Amino acid sequence: MNRYMVLLKHDLRNMARDPLLLFMLIGPLLLILAVRTGSAYGTDLLQSAGSFDLLRYTDLITVFMMLLIPILIGTMTGLFILDERDEQLIGLYAVTPIRKQGYFLYRLALPTLLGLAMSTLFLLAGGVAQRQFENMGVLGMLALEAPIFALFLATAAANKVEGLALSKIVSLTLIGAIVAYFAPEPWQLLAVALPTYWPSKLYLEGASVGGDLAWTTAALVTGFLYHLLILYVLLRRFLQRID
Amino acid sequence: MIQVKELKYTYPRKKQQTLRGLDFEIGAGEVFGFLGPSGAGKSTIQNILVGKLQNYEGAVHVFGQEMKKAGVDYYERIGVSFEFPNFYGRFTALENLNHFRSLYRNRDAEPMALLESVGMSQAAHTKVEQFSKGMKMRLNYCRAVLNDPEILFLDEPTSGLDPVNTAMLKRLILQRKEAGTTVLITTHNMQAAEELCDRVAFIVDGEIKRIDTPHNLKLRGGERKVRVEYEGDQGRSSEDFALDGIGDDARFLELLRYRQIITMHTLEASMDQIFIDVTGRSLV
């Protein structure tokens, strides 16, 4: 069996024994299902109850929900890494044929690919997202967010318990979506440090009528480079920490 | 098997060198011990030899290849047991061994047989988080030999083991040696080193102070005398006799013939004493 498949099989068995990790794996699927089945029902309910038009906020719901997917996957991966760091298993993998490079390749590739797959599924099958060219860039950034959140937890937390507490701070990054949706342009600068701001901004630019091409391009290029930069910085800090 | 020349190492953000120009060679099938107090540089040497630390100065050749160029194949041929056992606590002993065995091409080792060899077959299906330190250390050894390694690195292998299990582990290590495995042990347990190692290196402050066989070290550091403790007229007494010509020593023969002997020992030095004499430091 391929060595990466060995690690994957082990992760799946690990998740089967930990309800929290299992929830984080199937959470994105539940989210997609809930949005798909619940949005139409919720719209009808709110309209009949108080003439509230939920459809006006479809774009906000979309960016909010699409950001939750990498948060869940990143937190799950971060907890895996913390567990393995606490038990000094990363040092052990470093002296097996998988080596340290292989371990990190696997640990970062898994959330990237899982995040990409789940986010794609959400945008295509969630029933709320607009079909637009900008979604390609949005998916690229969302794919990088899961490993970013994982490394943030692994770098900032001293152990798994602290990691669970810090995952709540990770959830606060959803503010990026709210700022991108509600705040007028100069005030949006306040949120540019949050990685979640950039895919939200790119999606909303594409979704807005008469979106500005210059803004769209700027959000795509800046956001993508910013994600890569954060990933690089966090990986360096984490490697320094475990050495 | 292992050739090291002028090995120096300084940890990042540290001014002082941890290893200061080490030279040694270890042959195939040899059991070699690195002895020294905490912080002497023993684990640093092991970490360089297993490829965990790369930015060293000097030359380190294992299997004829410079360590900095070691690839995946190198890790197929070595086994490493760290001082602190590393396992997935939520998984059983057998599940852990099966998982780590899957990482190697050579999967001939039978995890259950390995557990039996360290007296842990009853605990095969118990979660590792429920194990004592001693059980984890025994499991640690099993994990290190899963791929039937050509070189086995053991860091403080007897730490946390009771005398019975220490003796069992020593027996297993010597069986590996007989099968041709090269074994590198880092320890500050002098007794274990003396019983297991063909040669030992004394390391203090990143330098090798002496390399020799335990037997030679003890002979060189001791006195060629025998101490006889006996029941005298005024209670217990002891006297020392030179080994040379002892068969003609009238006083010695008299004691043997007419006194009740309590103990009789040659005065070769203990490994602990030799270490203190050579390095000026104790093994704490």
PDB file of N, CA and C in Angstrom, chain A residues 68-153:
ATOM      1  N   LEU A  68     -16.967  28.466   6.068  1.00  0.00           N
ATOM      2  CA  LEU A  68     -17.033  27.496   7.172  1.00  0.00           C
ATOM      3  C   LEU A  68     -16.368  26.166   6.815  1.00  0.00           C
ATOM      4  N   ILE A  69     -16.410  25.816   5.526  1.00  0.00           N
ATOM      5  CA  ILE A  69     -15.883  24.505   5.100  1.00  0.00           C
ATOM      6  C   ILE A  69     -14.381  24.384   5.406  1.00  0.00           C
ATOM      7  N   PRO A  70     -13.523  25.325   4.923  1.00  0.00           N
ATOM      8  CA  PRO A  70     -12.091  25.187   5.285  1.00  0.00           C
ATOM      9  C   PRO A  70     -11.825  25.354   6.776  1.00  0.00           C
ATOM     10  N   ILE A  71     -12.693  26.087   7.469  1.00  0.00           N
ATOM     11  CA  ILE A  71     -12.490  26.230   8.923  1.00  0.00           C
ATOM     12  C   ILE A  71     -12.649  24.874   9.605  1.00  0.00           C
ATOM     13  N   LEU A  72     -13.700  24.147   9.220  1.00  0.00           N
ATOM     14  CA  LEU A  72     -13.935  22.823   9.816  1.00  0.00           C
ATOM     15  C   LEU A  72     -12.794  21.859   9.474  1.00  0.00           C
ATOM     16  N   ILE A  73     -12.423  21.837   8.196  1.00  0.00           N
ATOM     17  CA  ILE A  73     -11.369  20.891   7.762  1.00  0.00           C
ATOM     18  C   ILE A  73     -10.014  21.288   8.348  1.00  0.00           C
ATOM     19  N   GLY A  74      -9.736  22.584   8.381  1.00  0.00           N
ATOM     20  CA  GLY A  74      -8.468  23.060   8.948  1.00  0.00           C
ATOM     21  C   GLY A  74      -8.361  22.767  10.434  1.00  0.00           C
ATOM     22  N   THR A  75      -9.473  22.944  11.146  1.00  0.00           N
ATOM     23  CA  THR A  75      -9.464  22.657  12.588  1.00  0.00           C
ATOM     24  C   THR A  75      -9.226  21.172  12.829  1.00  0.00           C
ATOM     25  N   MET A  76      -9.882  20.354  12.046  1.00  0.00           N
ATOM     26  CA  MET A  76      -9.695  18.902  12.180  1.00  0.00           C
ATOM     27  C   MET A  76      -8.218  18.543  11.951  1.00  0.00           C
ATOM     28  N   THR A  77      -7.631  19.080  10.896  1.00  0.00           N
ATOM     29  CA  THR A  77      -6.220  18.777  10.597  1.00  0.00           C
ATOM     30  C   THR A  77      -5.301  19.322  11.684  1.00  0.00           C
ATOM     31  N   GLY A  78      -5.616  20.536  12.164  1.00  0.00           N
ATOM     32  CA  GLY A  78      -4.805  21.133  13.231  1.00  0.00           C
ATOM     33  C   GLY A  78      -4.792  20.262  14.473  1.00  0.00           C
ATOM     34  N   LEU A  79      -5.959  19.684  14.797  1.00  0.00           N
ATOM     35  CA  LEU A  79      -6.030  18.813  15.979  1.00  0.00           C
ATOM     36  C   LEU A  79      -5.239  17.523  15.769  1.00  0.00           C
ATOM     37  N   PHE A  80      -5.254  17.028  14.529  1.00  0.00           N
ATOM     38  CA  PHE A  80      -4.415  15.855  14.207  1.00  0.00           C
ATOM     39  C   PHE A  80      -2.937  16.184  14.449  1.00  0.00           C
ATOM     40  N   ILE A  81      -2.519  17.336  13.917  1.00  0.00           N
ATOM     41  CA  ILE A  81      -1.095  17.713  14.024  1.00  0.00           C
ATOM     42  C   ILE A  81      -0.713  17.905  15.492  1.00  0.00           C
ATOM     43  N   LEU A  82      -1.610  18.561  16.252  1.00  0.00           N
ATOM     44  CA  LEU A  82      -1.315  18.800  17.669  1.00  0.00           C
ATOM     45  C   LEU A  82      -1.177  17.484  18.429  1.00  0.00           C
ATOM     46  N   ASP A  83      -2.076  16.557  18.108  1.00  0.00           N
ATOM     47  CA  ASP A  83      -2.024  15.236  18.736  1.00  0.00           C
ATOM     48  C   ASP A  83      -0.683  14.575  18.443  1.00  0.00           C
ATOM     49  N   GLU A  84      -0.282  14.635  17.187  1.00  0.00           N
ATOM     50  CA  GLU A  84       0.969  13.985  16.772  1.00  0.00           C
ATOM     51  C   GLU A  84       2.189  14.730  17.297  1.00  0.00           C
ATOM     52  N   ARG A  85       2.061  16.044  17.426  1.00  0.00           N
ATOM     53  CA  ARG A  85       3.177  16.804  18.000  1.00  0.00           C
ATOM     54  C   ARG A  85       3.296  16.516  19.500  1.00  0.00           C
ATOM     55  N   ASP A  86       2.144  16.486  20.208  1.00  0.00           N
ATOM     56  CA  ASP A  86       2.163  16.200  21.652  1.00  0.00           C
ATOM     57  C   ASP A  86       2.802  14.844  21.946  1.00  0.00           C
ATOM     58  N   GLU A  87       2.511  13.860  21.100  1.00  0.00           N
ATOM     59  CA  GLU A  87       3.043  12.502  21.312  1.00  0.00           C
ATOM     60  C   GLU A  87       4.409  12.319  20.667  1.00  0.00           C
ATOM     61  N   GLN A  88       4.987  13.393  20.148  1.00  0.00           N
ATOM     62  CA  GLN A  88       6.299  13.376  19.468  1.00  0.00           C
ATOM     63  C   GLN A  88       6.331  12.386  18.303  1.00  0.00           C
ATOM     64  N   LEU A  89       5.181  12.250  17.645  1.00  0.00           N
ATOM     65  CA  LEU A  89       5.114  11.318  16.520  1.00  0.00           C
ATOM     66  C   LEU A  89       5.692  11.913  15.243  1.00  0.00           C
ATOM     67  N   ILE A  90       5.747  13.253  15.168  1.00  0.00           N
ATOM     68  CA  ILE A  90       6.301  13.869  13.956  1.00  0.00           C
ATOM     69  C   ILE A  90       7.796  13.518  13.858  1.00  0.00           C
ATOM     70  N   GLY A  91       8.475  13.565  15.016  1.00  0.00           N
ATOM     71  CA  GLY A  91       9.887  13.180  15.057  1.00  0.00           C
ATOM     72  C   GLY A  91      10.078  11.716  14.700  1.00  0.00           C
ATOM     73  N   LEU A  92       9.089  10.908  15.060  1.00  0.00           N
ATOM     74  CA  LEU A  92       9.182   9.483  14.739  1.00  0.00           C
ATOM     75  C   LEU A  92       8.991   9.261  13.233  1.00  0.00           C
ATOM     76  N   TYR A  93       7.973   9.912  12.649  1.00  0.00           N
ATOM     77  CA  TYR A  93       7.767   9.778  11.204  1.00  0.00           C
ATOM     78  C   TYR A  93       9.017  10.231  10.438  1.00  0.00           C
ATOM     79  N   ALA A  94       9.747  11.215  11.023  1.00  0.00           N
ATOM     80  CA  ALA A  94      10.938  11.759  10.356  1.00  0.00           C
ATOM     81  C   ALA A  94      12.021  10.697  10.164  1.00  0.00           C
ATOM     82  N   VAL A  95      12.010   9.639  10.989  1.00  0.00           N
ATOM     83  CA  VAL A  95      13.041   8.604  10.843  1.00  0.00           C
ATOM     84  C   VAL A  95      12.467   7.299  10.268  1.00  0.00           C
ATOM     85  N   THR A  96      11.328   7.405   9.605  1.00  0.00           N
ATOM     86  CA  THR A  96      10.774   6.273   8.851  1.00  0.00           C
ATOM     87  C   THR A  96      10.822   6.664   7.367  1.00  0.00           C
ATOM     88  N   PRO A  97      10.536   5.722   6.480  1.00  0.00           N
ATOM     89  CA  PRO A  97      10.608   6.056   5.054  1.00  0.00           C
ATOM     90  C   PRO A  97       9.668   7.199   4.627  1.00  0.00           C
ATOM     91  N   ILE A  98       8.699   7.543   5.446  1.00  0.00           N
ATOM     92  CA  ILE A  98       7.814   8.653   5.058  1.00  0.00           C
ATOM     93  C   ILE A  98       8.552   9.987   5.210  1.00  0.00           C
ATOM     94  N   ARG A  99       9.463  10.082   6.132  1.00  0.00           N
ATOM     95  CA  ARG A  99      10.300  11.254   6.456  1.00  0.00           C
ATOM     96  C   ARG A  99       9.451  12.478   6.796  1.00  0.00           C
ATOM     97  N   LYS A 100      10.141  13.518   7.279  1.00  0.00           N
ATOM     98  CA  LYS A 100       9.411  14.715   7.709  1.00  0.00           C
ATOM     99  C   LYS A 100       8.723  15.389   6.514  1.00  0.00           C
ATOM    100  N   GLN A 101       9.426  15.388   5.363  1.00  0.00           N
ATOM    101  CA  GLN A 101       8.838  16.017   4.180  1.00  0.00           C
ATOM    102  C   GLN A 101       7.538  15.324   3.791  1.00  0.00           C
ATOM    103  N   GLY A 102       7.567  13.994   3.814  1.00  0.00           N
ATOM    104  CA  GLY A 102       6.389  13.222   3.430  1.00  0.00           C
ATOM    105  C   GLY A 102       5.238  13.451   4.392  1.00  0.00           C
ATOM    106  N   TYR A 103       5.587  13.539   5.675  1.00  0.00           N
ATOM    107  CA  TYR A 103       4.552  13.777   6.681  1.00  0.00           C
ATOM    108  C   TYR A 103       3.853  15.096   6.417  1.00  0.00           C
ATOM    109  N   PHE A 104       4.648  16.156   6.213  1.00  0.00           N
ATOM    110  CA  PHE A 104       4.032  17.471   6.002  1.00  0.00           C
ATOM    111  C   PHE A 104       3.310  17.554   4.659  1.00  0.00           C
ATOM    112  N   LEU A 105       3.875  16.892   3.662  1.00  0.00           N
ATOM    113  CA  LEU A 105       3.199  16.864   2.363  1.00  0.00           C
ATOM    114  C   LEU A 105       1.793  16.283   2.536  1.00  0.00           C
ATOM    115  N   TYR A 106       1.726  15.170   3.264  1.00  0.00           N
ATOM    116  CA  TYR A 106       0.434  14.530   3.481  1.00  0.00           C
ATOM    117  C   TYR A 106      -0.477  15.409   4.331  1.00  0.00           C
ATOM    118  N   ARG A 107       0.075  15.899   5.448  1.00  0.00           N
ATOM    119  CA  ARG A 107      -0.748  16.659   6.403  1.00  0.00           C
ATOM    120  C   ARG A 107      -1.281  17.968   5.796  1.00  0.00           C
ATOM    121  N   LEU A 108      -0.569  18.535   4.826  1.00  0.00           N
ATOM    122  CA  LEU A 108      -1.058  19.781   4.220  1.00  0.00           C
ATOM    123  C   LEU A 108      -1.835  19.522   2.931  1.00  0.00           C
ATOM    124  N   ALA A 109      -1.465  18.429   2.232  1.00  0.00           N
ATOM    125  CA  ALA A 109      -2.183  18.128   0.979  1.00  0.00           C
ATOM    126  C   ALA A 109      -3.609  17.648   1.271  1.00  0.00           C
ATOM    127  N   LEU A 110      -3.760  16.883   2.346  1.00  0.00           N
ATOM    128  CA  LEU A 110      -5.090  16.328   2.647  1.00  0.00           C
ATOM    129  C   LEU A 110      -6.134  17.430   2.862  1.00  0.00           C
ATOM    130  N   PRO A 111      -5.885  18.415   3.752  1.00  0.00           N
ATOM    131  CA  PRO A 111      -6.895  19.468   3.918  1.00  0.00           C
ATOM    132  C   PRO A 111      -7.063  20.331   2.670  1.00  0.00           C
ATOM    133  N   THR A 112      -5.968  20.496   1.912  1.00  0.00           N
ATOM    134  CA  THR A 112      -6.065  21.295   0.686  1.00  0.00           C
ATOM    135  C   THR A 112      -7.031  20.621  -0.293  1.00  0.00           C
ATOM    136  N   LEU A 113      -6.805  19.336  -0.518  1.00  0.00           N
ATOM    137  CA  LEU A 113      -7.637  18.614  -1.489  1.00  0.00           C
ATOM    138  C   LEU A 113      -9.067  18.440  -0.977  1.00  0.00           C
ATOM    139  N   LEU A 114      -9.178  18.140   0.319  1.00  0.00           N
ATOM    140  CA  LEU A 114     -10.506  17.967   0.911  1.00  0.00           C
ATOM    141  C   LEU A 114     -11.271  19.292   0.882  1.00  0.00           C
ATOM    142  N   GLY A 115     -10.562  20.364   1.217  1.00  0.00           N
ATOM    143  CA  GLY A 115     -11.185  21.691   1.198  1.00  0.00           C
ATOM    144  C   GLY A 115     -11.624  22.066  -0.203  1.00  0.00           C
ATOM    145  N   LEU A 116     -10.765  21.763  -1.174  1.00  0.00           N
ATOM    146  CA  LEU A 116     -11.089  22.080  -2.573  1.00  0.00           C
ATOM    147  C   LEU A 116     -12.319  21.282  -3.023  1.00  0.00           C
ATOM    148  N   ALA A 117     -12.331  19.998  -2.700  1.00  0.00           N
ATOM    149  CA  ALA A 117     -13.439  19.135  -3.129  1.00  0.00           C
ATOM    150  C   ALA A 117     -14.756  19.581  -2.485  1.00  0.00           C
ATOM    151  N   MET A 118     -14.726  19.835  -1.188  1.00  0.00           N
ATOM    152  CA  MET A 118     -15.954  20.212  -0.477  1.00  0.00           C
ATOM    153  C   MET A 118     -16.430  21.605  -0.903  1.00  0.00           C
ATOM    154  N   SER A 119     -15.488  22.521  -1.084  1.00  0.00           N
ATOM    155  CA  SER A 119     -15.877  23.869  -1.500  1.00  0.00           C
ATOM    156  C   SER A 119     -16.469  23.842  -2.906  1.00  0.00           C
ATOM    157  N   THR A 120     -15.861  23.029  -3.781  1.00  0.00           N
ATOM    158  CA  THR A 120     -16.387  22.902  -5.144  1.00  0.00           C
ATOM    159  C   THR A 120     -17.811  22.341  -5.101  1.00  0.00           C
ATOM    160  N   LEU A 121     -17.971  21.328  -4.266  1.00  0.00           N
ATOM    161  CA  LEU A 121     -19.294  20.709  -4.132  1.00  0.00           C
ATOM    162  C   LEU A 121     -20.309  21.734  -3.631  1.00  0.00           C
ATOM    163  N   PHE A 122     -19.871  22.564  -2.692  1.00  0.00           N
ATOM    164  CA  PHE A 122     -20.772  23.572  -2.142  1.00  0.00           C
ATOM    165  C   PHE A 122     -21.177  24.588  -3.220  1.00  0.00           C
ATOM    166  N   LEU A 123     -20.177  25.083  -3.944  1.00  0.00           N
ATOM    167  CA  LEU A 123     -20.484  26.112  -4.951  1.00  0.00           C
ATOM    168  C   LEU A 123     -21.334  25.553  -6.090  1.00  0.00           C
ATOM    169  N   LEU A 124     -21.113  24.263  -6.412  1.00  0.00           N
ATOM    170  CA  LEU A 124     -21.860  23.682  -7.534  1.00  0.00           C
ATOM    171  C   LEU A 124     -23.209  23.091  -7.118  1.00  0.00           C
ATOM    172  N   ALA A 125     -23.235  22.486  -5.931  1.00  0.00           N
ATOM    173  CA  ALA A 125     -24.444  21.737  -5.574  1.00  0.00           C
ATOM    174  C   ALA A 125     -25.180  22.294  -4.360  1.00  0.00           C
ATOM    175  N   GLY A 126     -24.623  23.350  -3.749  1.00  0.00           N
ATOM    176  CA  GLY A 126     -25.268  23.906  -2.554  1.00  0.00           C
ATOM    177  C   GLY A 126     -26.588  24.600  -2.873  1.00  0.00           C
ATOM    178  N   GLY A 127     -26.739  24.995  -4.159  1.00  0.00           N
ATOM    179  CA  GLY A 127     -28.005  25.596  -4.579  1.00  0.00           C
ATOM    180  C   GLY A 127     -28.136  27.072  -4.262  1.00  0.00           C
ATOM    181  N   VAL A 128     -27.092  27.702  -3.737  1.00  0.00           N
ATOM    182  CA  VAL A 128     -27.198  29.128  -3.432  1.00  0.00           C
ATOM    183  C   VAL A 128     -26.154  29.973  -4.165  1.00  0.00           C
ATOM    184  N   ALA A 129     -25.043  29.351  -4.572  1.00  0.00           N
ATOM    185  CA  ALA A 129     -23.942  30.134  -5.167  1.00  0.00           C
ATOM    186  C   ALA A 129     -24.210  30.469  -6.622  1.00  0.00           C
ATOM    187  N   GLN A 130     -23.713  31.618  -7.013  1.00  0.00           N
ATOM    188  CA  GLN A 130     -23.823  32.008  -8.412  1.00  0.00           C
ATOM    189  C   GLN A 130     -22.748  31.289  -9.217  1.00  0.00           C
ATOM    190  N   ARG A 131     -23.106  30.880 -10.435  1.00  0.00           N
ATOM    191  CA  ARG A 131     -22.107  30.268 -11.324  1.00  0.00           C
ATOM    192  C   ARG A 131     -21.375  31.401 -12.007  1.00  0.00           C
ATOM    193  N   GLN A 132     -20.105  31.601 -11.656  1.00  0.00           N
ATOM    194  CA  GLN A 132     -19.347  32.719 -12.224  1.00  0.00           C
ATOM    195  C   GLN A 132     -17.881  32.343 -12.341  1.00  0.00           C
ATOM    196  N   PHE A 133     -17.187  33.016 -13.218  1.00  0.00           N
ATOM    197  CA  PHE A 133     -15.785  32.733 -13.490  1.00  0.00           C
ATOM    198  C   PHE A 133     -14.932  32.942 -12.234  1.00  0.00           C
ATOM    199  N   GLU A 134     -15.301  33.949 -11.438  1.00  0.00           N
ATOM    200  CA  GLU A 134     -14.517  34.280 -10.231  1.00  0.00           C
ATOM    201  C   GLU A 134     -14.427  33.115  -9.246  1.00  0.00           C
ATOM    202  N   ASN A 135     -15.371  32.189  -9.348  1.00  0.00           N
ATOM    203  CA  ASN A 135     -15.383  31.073  -8.398  1.00  0.00           C
ATOM    204  C   ASN A 135     -14.106  30.225  -8.472  1.00  0.00           C
ATOM    205  N   MET A 136     -13.441  30.229  -9.643  1.00  0.00           N
ATOM    206  CA  MET A 136     -12.176  29.473  -9.780  1.00  0.00           C
ATOM    207  C   MET A 136     -11.140  30.030  -8.796  1.00  0.00           C
ATOM    208  N   GLY A 137     -11.038  31.363  -8.776  1.00  0.00           N
ATOM    209  CA  GLY A 137     -10.094  32.003  -7.853  1.00  0.00           C
ATOM    210  C   GLY A 137     -10.511  31.809  -6.405  1.00  0.00           C
ATOM    211  N   VAL A 138     -11.837  31.893  -6.193  1.00  0.00           N
ATOM    212  CA  VAL A 138     -12.360  31.697  -4.829  1.00  0.00           C
ATOM    213  C   VAL A 138     -11.974  30.302  -4.325  1.00  0.00           C
ATOM    214  N   LEU A 139     -12.129  29.305  -5.193  1.00  0.00           N
ATOM    215  CA  LEU A 139     -11.804  27.924  -4.806  1.00  0.00           C
ATOM    216  C   LEU A 139     -10.313  27.772  -4.499  1.00  0.00           C
ATOM    217  N   GLY A 140      -9.483  28.452  -5.303  1.00  0.00           N
ATOM    218  CA  GLY A 140      -8.025  28.394  -5.065  1.00  0.00           C
ATOM    219  C   GLY A 140      -7.681  28.893  -3.682  1.00  0.00           C
ATOM    220  N   MET A 141      -8.308  29.997  -3.283  1.00  0.00           N
ATOM    221  CA  MET A 141      -8.021  30.558  -1.953  1.00  0.00           C
ATOM    222  C   MET A 141      -8.613  29.688  -0.838  1.00  0.00           C
ATOM    223  N   LEU A 142      -9.831  29.214  -1.067  1.00  0.00           N
ATOM    224  CA  LEU A 142     -10.473  28.374  -0.031  1.00  0.00           C
ATOM    225  C   LEU A 142      -9.657  27.104   0.211  1.00  0.00           C
ATOM    226  N   ALA A 143      -9.067  26.560  -0.874  1.00  0.00           N
ATOM    227  CA  ALA A 143      -8.261  25.345  -0.731  1.00  0.00           C
ATOM    228  C   ALA A 143      -7.055  25.603   0.173  1.00  0.00           C
ATOM    229  N   LEU A 144      -6.502  26.818   0.097  1.00  0.00           N
ATOM    230  CA  LEU A 144      -5.322  27.131   0.915  1.00  0.00           C
ATOM    231  C   LEU A 144      -5.702  27.478   2.358  1.00  0.00           C
ATOM    232  N   GLU A 145      -6.962  27.805   2.570  1.00  0.00           N
ATOM    233  CA  GLU A 145      -7.349  28.228   3.932  1.00  0.00           C
ATOM    234  C   GLU A 145      -7.349  27.077   4.932  1.00  0.00           C
ATOM    235  N   ALA A 146      -7.716  25.880   4.488  1.00  0.00           N
ATOM    236  CA  ALA A 146      -7.734  24.747   5.438  1.00  0.00           C
ATOM    237  C   ALA A 146      -6.328  24.486   6.002  1.00  0.00           C
ATOM    238  N   PRO A 147      -5.272  24.367   5.148  1.00  0.00           N
ATOM    239  CA  PRO A 147      -3.934  24.182   5.745  1.00  0.00           C
ATOM    240  C   PRO A 147      -3.473  25.386   6.551  1.00  0.00           C
ATOM    241  N   ILE A 148      -3.923  26.593   6.176  1.00  0.00           N
ATOM    242  CA  ILE A 148      -3.553  27.785   6.966  1.00  0.00           C
ATOM    243  C   ILE A 148      -4.119  27.675   8.378  1.00  0.00           C
ATOM    244  N   PHE A 149      -5.404  27.346   8.488  1.00  0.00           N
ATOM    245  CA  PHE A 149      -6.022  27.219   9.818  1.00  0.00           C
ATOM    246  C   PHE A 149      -5.375  26.084  10.604  1.00  0.00           C
ATOM    247  N   ALA A 150      -5.048  24.983   9.898  1.00  0.00           N
ATOM    248  CA  ALA A 150      -4.412  23.844  10.577  1.00  0.00           C
ATOM    249  C   ALA A 150      -3.066  24.267  11.167  1.00  0.00           C
ATOM    250  N   LEU A 151      -2.264  24.960  10.365  1.00  0.00           N
ATOM    251  CA  LEU A 151      -0.938  25.374  10.846  1.00  0.00           C
ATOM    252  C   LEU A 151      -1.037  26.459  11.911  1.00  0.00           C
ATOM    253  N   PHE A 152      -2.061  27.302  11.805  1.00  0.00           N
ATOM    254  CA  PHE A 152      -2.242  28.330  12.834  1.00  0.00           C
ATOM    255  C   PHE A 152      -2.461  27.663  14.197  1.00  0.00           C
ATOM    256  N   LEU A 153      -3.357  26.665  14.218  1.00  0.00           N
ATOM    257  CA  LEU A 153      -3.619  25.951  15.478  1.00  0.00           C
ATOM    258  C   LEU A 153      -2.367  25.234  15.968  1.00  0.00           C
TER     259      LEU A 153
END
